[in-house]
Amino acid sequence: MTITLEQLKRSDIFAKLADDELAQIMPFCREAAFGEGDVVLAEDATADWLFIVEQGKLSLEKKIQMGRRGTLRTTTVGVVGPGQSAGWSALTPPHTYTTTAVCLEPAQVIVLDAWGLRRFMDDNPRVGYRVMSVIAELARARYKSATDTLAYFVSLVSHELRAPLAAIENYLNVMLDGFAGELSDKQRRMLQRSVLRVSDLRSLIGDIVDLARMGPEQIQADFELFDPGEVGAESIEDVRLAAGEKNVRIKIEPPPKFEKIVGARRRLRQVFTNLLTNAIKFSPSGSAVTFRAHYELDAVVFEVEDEGIGIPPDDQPHIFDDFFRAENVGDVSGVGLGLSIARKVMDAHSGKILVTSPYAEGKTGTRFTVVIPRNLQTPEMRRAAQLDRSTLPGDMA
Amino acid sequence: MTQRKRILLVDDDHDFVEATTAVLESAYTVEAAYGGNEGLAKAHASKPDLILLDVIMPDEDGFTVCEELKADPALAHVPVILLTSLPDGWSPTGEARGRSKAEGYLEKPVRPAELLRRVDKFLSEGTQDR
């Protein structure tokens, strides 16, 4: 069966071409039929063909994997119906498909030889330009819808999910601290478990949101002058329940005196809390986690040490990657975002976060070292420095 | 006996108000408002010693309410602590905090001990705690 000009004209990518131009494309086209469940094109395969749907529907799917060892799943990113096309990647380098197209219902499609079409467009740049501008427009629309969905998702997650969790946690804390009457030991224990589970969930949601929109500029905009000792104390308070639950003792070794530093207060609390939470999670019952700090000439250094299972040497280079979880974590909960966020926070501070495991001969355990420079500036200080710069010799910024 | 200090708690989340009131009532007299406009009206009427103000509210948000409070000579001296359950970007730090002129902020969920400590600090010193 031959394909008619009308059939090609009904497609989104060729609608703007003149009849004589379409006639030249015709030789690259053939018709094909697919049954329900057939894979029309596969993600990551070499893209040799472009498809125009005449009848039926294709679902566009992408592989997703949470973490390096997570189960591979697929998610539907769009559905293509009559007049629409699939496999645009065949026209642009590196010519590999970015999604898999699966037939949702019996479909009739036009299959275009992408090599032939590309050669034709090279020889006829005016036609090529028009086809590629339509594809650029379609790609832009798809990209915009994806980013809009992501932005909506992030805003939904950040407020609509966190606010009710915060309200629940408030009630639990108020009850636990005795502001709503006496508690029996059993009630207290159940409330403590509830607080732990709710706060785990809330910080997980926070981590996912952070991952989506935490850039160095956002962290640096929050720089302020603060007492790092207070932040350390708050972090210890954050993990007090979890430590008690696990029967892990927190040994605190502060410097003789804390001096104020500039940094993103909330973010550093997040880093300390995360390191302490990890240390407790991976510590055996009855062991100790040490949280210490000391000042150096140009930096303040915090260390979190545990006597836990340690991190295998092969895994150490990857522990700061998004969604990474070490080989030996077993069934300890987590998604592998805490350390990657900690690294982003420290990068924004021009600081360091280092891991040593094991840190003492003949022992297990992990030491995380956080180095925060002492010469950082708040946004106000940066602005003032910029104003002064004209009067200063050289570049002092 | 000295009179108890009065706190105005402005938040559209009734559950948050109930839980927080239970804590504050141990030491203070608490009045609640469930929206920005109601908060402004009650602040004018009762001239509290301190205002705890939620950031995201359906009618007038906390930043706007705070700006209006600070622009009013009769209320400008009353310390305002902003409350938020939002993660980065929305938290009232940096520019937004500068604009709102709030004296402090607390992140939700608030721990009872921390809440009382911060409130007490403001009420006894009447100065910024950060």
Short mmCIF file of C-alpha atoms in Angstrom, two decimals, chain A residues 50-296:
data_model
loop_
_atom_site.label_atom_id
_atom_site.label_comp_id
_atom_site.label_asym_id
_atom_site.label_seq_id
_atom_site.Cartn_x
_atom_site.Cartn_y
_atom_site.Cartn_z
CA LEU A 50 11.19 8.00 12.86
CA PHE A 51 7.55 7.01 13.45
CA ILE A 52 4.31 8.84 12.65
CA VAL A 53 1.20 7.37 14.25
CA GLU A 54 -1.80 7.06 11.92
CA GLN A 55 -4.02 4.98 14.15
CA GLY A 56 -3.75 3.74 17.69
CA LYS A 57 -1.59 4.95 20.57
CA LEU A 58 2.01 4.55 21.70
CA SER A 59 3.12 5.12 25.24
CA LEU A 60 6.54 6.70 25.73
CA GLU A 61 8.38 5.18 28.64
CA LYS A 62 11.64 5.86 30.43
CA LYS A 63 13.76 3.66 32.62
CA ILE A 64 14.29 4.95 36.14
CA GLN A 65 16.49 3.62 38.87
CA MET A 66 16.75 4.80 42.47
CA GLY A 67 20.44 4.48 43.33
CA ARG A 68 23.11 2.44 41.62
CA ARG A 69 21.73 -0.83 42.91
CA GLY A 70 18.04 0.01 42.89
CA THR A 71 15.51 -1.97 40.92
CA LEU A 72 15.06 -0.74 37.37
CA ARG A 73 11.53 0.50 36.77
CA THR A 74 9.81 2.23 33.88
CA THR A 75 7.65 5.30 33.99
CA THR A 76 5.35 6.68 31.29
CA VAL A 77 6.38 10.16 30.22
CA GLY A 78 3.81 10.69 27.46
CA VAL A 79 1.32 9.15 25.05
CA VAL A 80 1.46 9.65 21.30
CA GLY A 81 -1.71 9.39 19.18
CA PRO A 82 -2.76 9.87 15.52
CA GLY A 83 -0.85 12.64 13.70
CA GLN A 84 1.86 12.69 16.38
CA SER A 85 5.34 11.34 16.01
CA ALA A 86 7.83 9.36 18.05
CA GLY A 87 11.56 8.89 17.75
CA TRP A 88 12.66 12.49 16.99
CA SER A 89 16.06 11.56 18.34
CA ALA A 90 16.63 9.84 14.99
CA LEU A 91 17.13 13.31 13.49
CA THR A 92 19.57 14.72 16.04
CA PRO A 93 22.95 13.49 17.25
CA PRO A 94 23.86 11.21 18.96
CA HIS A 95 20.99 9.36 17.19
CA THR A 96 19.93 7.20 20.12
CA TYR A 97 16.35 6.98 21.35
CA THR A 98 15.68 8.72 24.68
CA THR A 99 12.49 6.78 25.45
CA THR A 100 10.90 3.43 24.68
CA ALA A 101 7.63 3.49 22.68
CA VAL A 102 5.20 0.68 23.47
CA CYS A 103 1.99 0.05 21.57
CA LEU A 104 -1.02 0.66 23.86
CA GLU A 105 -3.55 -0.53 21.28
CA PRO A 106 -3.15 -1.98 17.76
CA ALA A 107 -1.47 0.77 15.76
CA GLN A 108 -0.86 1.74 12.16
CA VAL A 109 2.28 3.83 11.73
CA ILE A 110 4.40 5.41 9.01
CA VAL A 111 8.04 4.41 9.43
CA LEU A 112 10.61 6.83 8.01
CA ASP A 113 14.16 5.86 7.21
CA ALA A 114 15.97 8.47 9.32
CA TRP A 115 19.28 8.12 7.43
CA GLY A 116 17.56 8.87 4.13
CA LEU A 117 15.56 11.72 5.63
CA ARG A 118 18.69 13.25 7.19
CA ARG A 119 20.54 13.12 3.89
CA PHE A 120 17.56 14.71 2.17
CA MET A 121 17.42 17.51 4.74
CA ASP A 122 21.17 18.12 4.35
CA ASP A 123 20.65 18.52 0.60
CA ASN A 124 17.52 20.64 1.09
CA PRO A 125 18.37 22.85 4.06
CA ARG A 126 15.19 24.98 3.74
CA VAL A 127 13.00 21.91 4.20
CA GLY A 128 15.35 20.60 6.89
CA TYR A 129 15.12 23.91 8.75
CA ARG A 130 11.31 23.83 8.74
CA VAL A 131 11.14 20.22 9.92
CA MET A 132 13.71 20.83 12.64
CA SER A 133 11.96 24.02 13.86
CA VAL A 134 8.75 22.04 14.32
CA ILE A 135 10.66 19.39 16.23
CA ALA A 136 12.32 22.07 18.35
CA GLU A 137 8.85 23.48 19.12
CA LEU A 138 7.51 20.05 20.08
CA ALA A 139 10.56 19.33 22.19
CA ARG A 140 10.22 22.70 23.92
CA ALA A 141 6.56 21.98 24.75
CA ARG A 142 7.43 18.57 26.13
CA TYR A 143 10.33 19.99 28.15
CA LYS A 144 8.13 22.78 29.51
CA SER A 145 5.45 20.36 30.57
CA ALA A 146 8.08 18.23 32.30
CA THR A 147 9.61 21.17 34.18
CA ASP A 148 6.15 22.54 35.10
CA THR A 149 5.23 19.15 36.50
CA LEU A 150 8.48 19.00 38.45
CA ALA A 151 8.04 22.52 39.83
CA TYR A 152 4.46 21.73 40.85
CA PHE A 153 5.58 18.47 42.42
CA VAL A 154 8.32 20.19 44.39
CA SER A 155 5.96 22.89 45.67
CA LEU A 156 3.37 20.28 46.59
CA VAL A 157 5.89 18.14 48.39
CA SER A 158 7.52 21.06 50.12
CA HIS A 159 4.45 22.58 51.67
CA GLU A 160 1.40 20.38 51.38
CA LEU A 161 3.17 17.30 52.70
CA ARG A 162 5.48 18.92 55.21
CA ALA A 163 2.92 21.18 56.91
CA PRO A 164 0.63 18.38 58.14
CA LEU A 165 3.64 16.34 59.22
CA ALA A 166 4.92 19.31 61.19
CA ALA A 167 1.51 19.64 62.85
CA ILE A 168 1.55 15.96 63.84
CA GLU A 169 5.08 16.24 65.17
CA ASN A 170 4.07 19.28 67.21
CA TYR A 171 1.24 17.40 68.89
CA LEU A 172 3.55 14.47 69.62
CA ASN A 173 6.27 16.70 71.07
CA VAL A 174 3.75 18.59 73.18
CA MET A 175 2.37 15.33 74.60
CA LEU A 176 5.83 13.85 75.13
CA ASP A 177 6.98 16.90 77.04
CA GLY A 178 4.00 16.60 79.37
CA PHE A 179 2.01 19.64 78.27
CA ALA A 180 -1.10 17.55 77.68
CA GLY A 181 -1.15 15.59 80.90
CA GLU A 182 0.66 12.62 82.42
CA LEU A 183 1.76 9.72 80.21
CA SER A 184 2.15 6.07 81.06
CA ASP A 185 5.48 4.47 80.12
CA LYS A 186 3.78 2.57 77.32
CA GLN A 187 2.18 5.73 75.93
CA ARG A 188 5.49 7.56 76.13
CA ARG A 189 7.29 4.79 74.26
CA MET A 190 4.66 4.74 71.51
CA LEU A 191 4.79 8.51 71.14
CA GLN A 192 8.58 8.40 70.95
CA ARG A 193 8.38 5.83 68.16
CA SER A 194 5.83 8.01 66.38
CA VAL A 195 8.08 11.08 66.59
CA LEU A 196 10.99 9.11 65.15
CA ARG A 197 8.97 7.75 62.26
CA VAL A 198 7.36 11.10 61.45
CA SER A 199 10.61 13.03 61.62
CA ASP A 200 12.32 10.44 59.39
CA LEU A 201 9.58 10.93 56.85
CA ARG A 202 9.74 14.71 57.11
CA SER A 203 13.49 14.78 56.59
CA LEU A 204 13.19 12.40 53.65
CA ILE A 205 10.71 14.76 52.01
CA GLY A 206 13.05 17.64 52.80
CA ASP A 207 15.95 15.79 51.18
CA ILE A 208 13.99 15.11 48.00
CA VAL A 209 12.95 18.75 47.74
CA ASP A 210 16.50 19.90 48.47
CA LEU A 211 17.88 17.68 45.76
CA ALA A 212 15.56 19.28 43.22
CA ARG A 213 16.40 22.87 44.00
CA MET A 214 19.44 23.33 46.18
CA GLY A 215 22.10 25.35 44.40
CA PRO A 216 25.17 27.06 45.93
CA GLU A 217 23.59 30.51 45.40
CA GLN A 218 20.55 29.54 47.43
CA ILE A 219 22.74 28.29 50.26
CA GLN A 220 25.01 31.35 50.15
CA ALA A 221 22.02 33.71 50.24
CA ASP A 222 21.33 32.32 53.73
CA PHE A 223 24.81 33.06 55.10
CA GLU A 224 24.66 34.72 58.51
CA LEU A 225 26.85 35.20 61.58
CA PHE A 226 26.10 32.57 64.22
CA ASP A 227 27.48 30.51 67.07
CA PRO A 228 28.37 27.02 65.73
CA GLY A 229 28.18 25.65 69.28
CA GLU A 230 24.46 26.42 69.38
CA VAL A 231 23.95 24.68 66.05
CA GLY A 232 25.88 21.66 67.29
CA ALA A 233 23.69 21.54 70.40
CA GLU A 234 20.53 21.71 68.26
CA SER A 235 21.77 18.83 66.11
CA ILE A 236 22.42 16.74 69.20
CA GLU A 237 18.88 17.57 70.30
CA ASP A 238 17.63 16.46 66.84
CA VAL A 239 19.07 12.97 67.33
CA ARG A 240 18.61 12.59 71.09
CA LEU A 241 15.56 10.35 70.72
CA ALA A 242 17.12 8.16 68.04
CA ALA A 243 20.26 7.71 70.14
CA GLY A 244 18.25 6.77 73.22
CA GLU A 245 16.21 4.35 71.19
CA LYS A 246 19.34 2.61 69.91
CA ASN A 247 21.15 2.83 73.26
CA VAL A 248 23.99 4.79 71.67
CA ARG A 249 25.81 7.35 73.83
CA ILE A 250 26.79 10.70 72.32
CA LYS A 251 30.18 11.89 73.59
CA ILE A 252 30.64 15.62 73.15
CA GLU A 253 34.09 17.19 72.93
CA PRO A 254 33.64 20.91 72.29
CA PRO A 255 36.47 23.44 71.94
CA PRO A 256 37.26 25.54 75.06
CA LYS A 257 35.19 28.34 73.59
CA PHE A 258 32.99 28.65 70.47
CA GLU A 259 33.51 31.72 68.33
CA LYS A 260 30.95 32.95 65.84
CA ILE A 261 31.38 32.07 62.17
CA VAL A 262 29.56 32.95 58.94
CA GLY A 263 27.62 30.21 57.18
CA ALA A 264 24.16 28.88 56.36
CA ARG A 265 23.09 28.08 59.92
CA ARG A 266 20.15 25.85 59.05
CA ARG A 267 22.11 23.98 56.40
CA LEU A 268 25.02 23.26 58.72
CA ARG A 269 22.59 21.96 61.33
CA GLN A 270 21.23 19.71 58.58
CA VAL A 271 24.77 18.44 57.86
CA PHE A 272 25.58 17.74 61.53
CA THR A 273 22.20 16.14 62.17
CA ASN A 274 22.63 13.96 59.12
CA LEU A 275 26.12 12.81 60.14
CA LEU A 276 24.96 12.10 63.69
CA THR A 277 21.85 10.26 62.44
CA ASN A 278 23.98 8.07 60.16
CA ALA A 279 26.50 7.41 62.93
CA ILE A 280 23.71 6.30 65.27
CA LYS A 281 21.98 4.21 62.61
CA PHE A 282 25.11 2.23 61.87
CA SER A 283 26.32 1.90 65.50
CA PRO A 284 25.89 -1.21 67.60
CA SER A 285 23.80 -0.88 70.72
CA GLY A 286 25.86 0.21 73.73
CA SER A 287 28.55 1.96 71.66
CA ALA A 288 29.39 5.66 71.55
CA VAL A 289 29.26 8.34 68.88
CA THR A 290 31.74 11.17 69.38
CA PHE A 291 30.91 14.70 68.23
CA ARG A 292 33.85 17.07 68.60
CA ALA A 293 34.94 20.45 67.31
CA HIS A 294 38.13 22.48 67.29
CA TYR A 295 39.28 25.75 65.78
CA GLU A 296 42.17 26.09 63.39
#
